[in-house]
Amino acid sequence: MDTVDRQSPLSTLLQISPISLILGFFLVLPIGTILIVSFWDYNDFSFFPDFVWTNYSDALGSNVTYKTYLNTLWYAGLTWFFTFIIGFTVAYFLAFHIHTTRWQIVLFLICTIPFWTSNIIRMISWIPFLGRNGVFNTMLQSIGLIDEPLEFLLFSDFSIVLAFVHLYALFMVVPIFNSMMRIDRSFIEAAIDGGANGWQTLTNVVIPLCKPGIAIGSIFVVTLVMGDYITVRLMGGGQRASVGVMMWNEISLLLYPAAAAHAVVLLAVVLIMVSLMMRVVDLKKEL
Amino acid sequence: MKNSTTLTSLSRRDLLKRGSAVALGAAVGSQAITGFPTIWAQNIKNVTLRQFGTGVSNINEIAKKAKEDLGITLEMTALNTDATAQRVVTQPKSFDIADIEYFTLKKVWPSGNMQPMDISKLKYFDKIVGIFKDGRLTPSSKIAQGTAPHTVSFTDGPNSKSFSKSMTNWYTMVPTIYNADTLGIRPDLIGRPINSWTELLNPEFKGKASILNIASIGIMDAAMVCEAMGEVQYGDKGNMTKEEIDKTMAIFTEAKKAGQFRAFWQTFDESVNLMASGEVVIQSMWSPAITKVRSMGLPCIYQPLKEGYRSWGGGLGLSRNLSGLELDAAYEYINWYLSGWVGGLLMRQGYYSAAPETSKLHMSADEWGFWFEGKAAQNDIMDPFGNKLEPKGAKRDGGSFEERMGRVECWNSVMDENRHMVRKWNEFIAA
């Protein structure tokens, strides 16, 4: 057997070709197509090859775009915050308070049960629960807590963020749990021996060592929320805007080049956000 | 579904691939022996036609009956209104028959992906109502605003991509289904009479109103409201100027910001759920959605309003790629479609048939009286699928065919300022 550094160029090529082909066909090619179409022109019923900047100037020159991005970032921020709190707490409980591997696995599987159904079903099931005459409002009214049903529960920012948190919390739990399991328990003993209290141990030992997990979870949650349209449309009652909804509206009205331009802008924004997160945590080093 | 697909693709492949004597004979036969219906009818038995359209008329019962009567296999795909336009424009080879609305037709016809029909081959052309010929229901009735079907129904020749102003021998689409739309209300939750489009923006229904989020239809409902309020005067609601669009959307944006709307809906089911759950008490709605809410035992009215109706119509168009035997089969199918059975099926759900006379033969006198003439039902009214819709003694909201279709104020449309309208609509949704 040859050692790695003496491999022939041919075998190197063969080794990298499967992944390059897959990425080429399913990543580079589609993104390239979107990029090209974003410069095309269109009319009411068709779009055709051209090289115009109007799609970008329309997208970037409109107040609605900025408002929509702000709105989407707002959803992403809130969702990130709540999934982080929930994800960290759940992972912490599983990693440090459950002492047998068997129970860790059992409880972890229980966390995944809601994810056995489609995310559309999970989302839609909130609607009869939160509605004006829904289960929750009826319950509150029958125990006399409120007189009028709470309208903000459904078709609002509240319901959108609630659904996002419900849908994506597990994406935080898994990587954080994974990092916590790798923490050498003697670090924690050392911290306690050194006189640190619980809070100090958490902030000075556990959280810094969980950074890669937090970063991976955050990347999952933020990119999923930034690209979402169906949650915002269903839970917002079609009245709330997100970048995804804006693109969907354009696609349904046959404005493909305009939607492609928005897609390119969104891609750039998300890449910048991800690279900022990578800057905070050097994933390569930490893993 | 899966079964029928494999079956049909097999039979089609049989024809194409093997090139056997039978298939060849059939293909040659269809060219040479038109006019010998028996042999022809045998030939088209092996044909599969792929049809897509909105959910209202793409129902399996039609495919089943077509198979029985003609032997033609229909593969139906149901899409939403916007998706039908996309399909014609972007995937012209994926369909044989397009079941689309007239305003969609206006948008997609110039793409050249559809071919007109030779009217001399349409058996029931003389039975089609005037709305789809010269735009008049009766010789004295006025022509409504918007994309009235007759303005996009005729073209100059088999290859023309434009519309003809007068009647010609080339029909862009054969009309099949249409209706007059208005607002749906929950009378039990409103508790007083409603008689104007202005009520949609009445602050009394704050947080309990809804409008549909399909730009080209929603803007029409919005215009009916603004005109009724006296806030905007339109030259033609179906073809607004930029200024008229801006004014209309400004009024609705203001109402949205004030919390007038509970939600916007895009699909039939969403409109039913909003109404049935009591989230919304007044909204844009389609006739069968009202029926659906009523069949859940909840009171719901398709409220006739003093300013008139907003109307829509759809029909069947042919793909540019159809030719030979399949084209003949498509004509046969369309003639069959207008011959009455399908019309009866559609009329008994609350739509109108393009050739009502033929549908009458497939409806009971009581059904015809209830749905078409606006008379009180003599017995329980059932839908085509055996569910009870109305009890004995009930009358149709809005009355007879002439009373409803005679009061159409505007047709669903595509405007010259479509791009501007779409942008403004998007801003409204995002506001």
mmCIF file of C-alpha atoms in Angstrom, chain A residues 62 64 67, chain B residues 253 256 422-431:
data_model
loop_
_atom_site.group_PDB
_atom_site.id
_atom_site.type_symbol
_atom_site.label_atom_id
_atom_site.label_comp_id
_atom_site.label_asym_id
_atom_site.label_seq_id
_atom_site.Cartn_x
_atom_site.Cartn_y
_atom_site.Cartn_z
ATOM 1 C CA SER A 62 -37.506 49.004 -2.749
ATOM 2 C CA VAL A 64 -40.451 46.659 0.988
ATOM 3 C CA LYS A 67 -38.679 45.906 5.669
ATOM 4 C CA THR B 253 -53.058 48.949 3.272
ATOM 5 C CA LYS B 256 -54.676 46.157 7.030
ATOM 6 C CA VAL B 422 -48.257 42.974 -8.733
ATOM 7 C CA ARG B 423 -45.624 45.138 -7.072
ATOM 8 C CA LYS B 424 -48.248 47.136 -5.214
ATOM 9 C CA TRP B 425 -50.038 43.960 -4.174
ATOM 10 C CA ASN B 426 -46.797 42.529 -2.799
ATOM 11 C CA GLU B 427 -46.235 45.723 -0.859
ATOM 12 C CA PHE B 428 -49.754 45.417 0.541
ATOM 13 C CA ILE B 429 -49.108 41.840 1.682
ATOM 14 C CA ALA B 430 -45.783 42.876 3.236
ATOM 15 C CA ALA B 431 -47.151 46.042 4.845
#
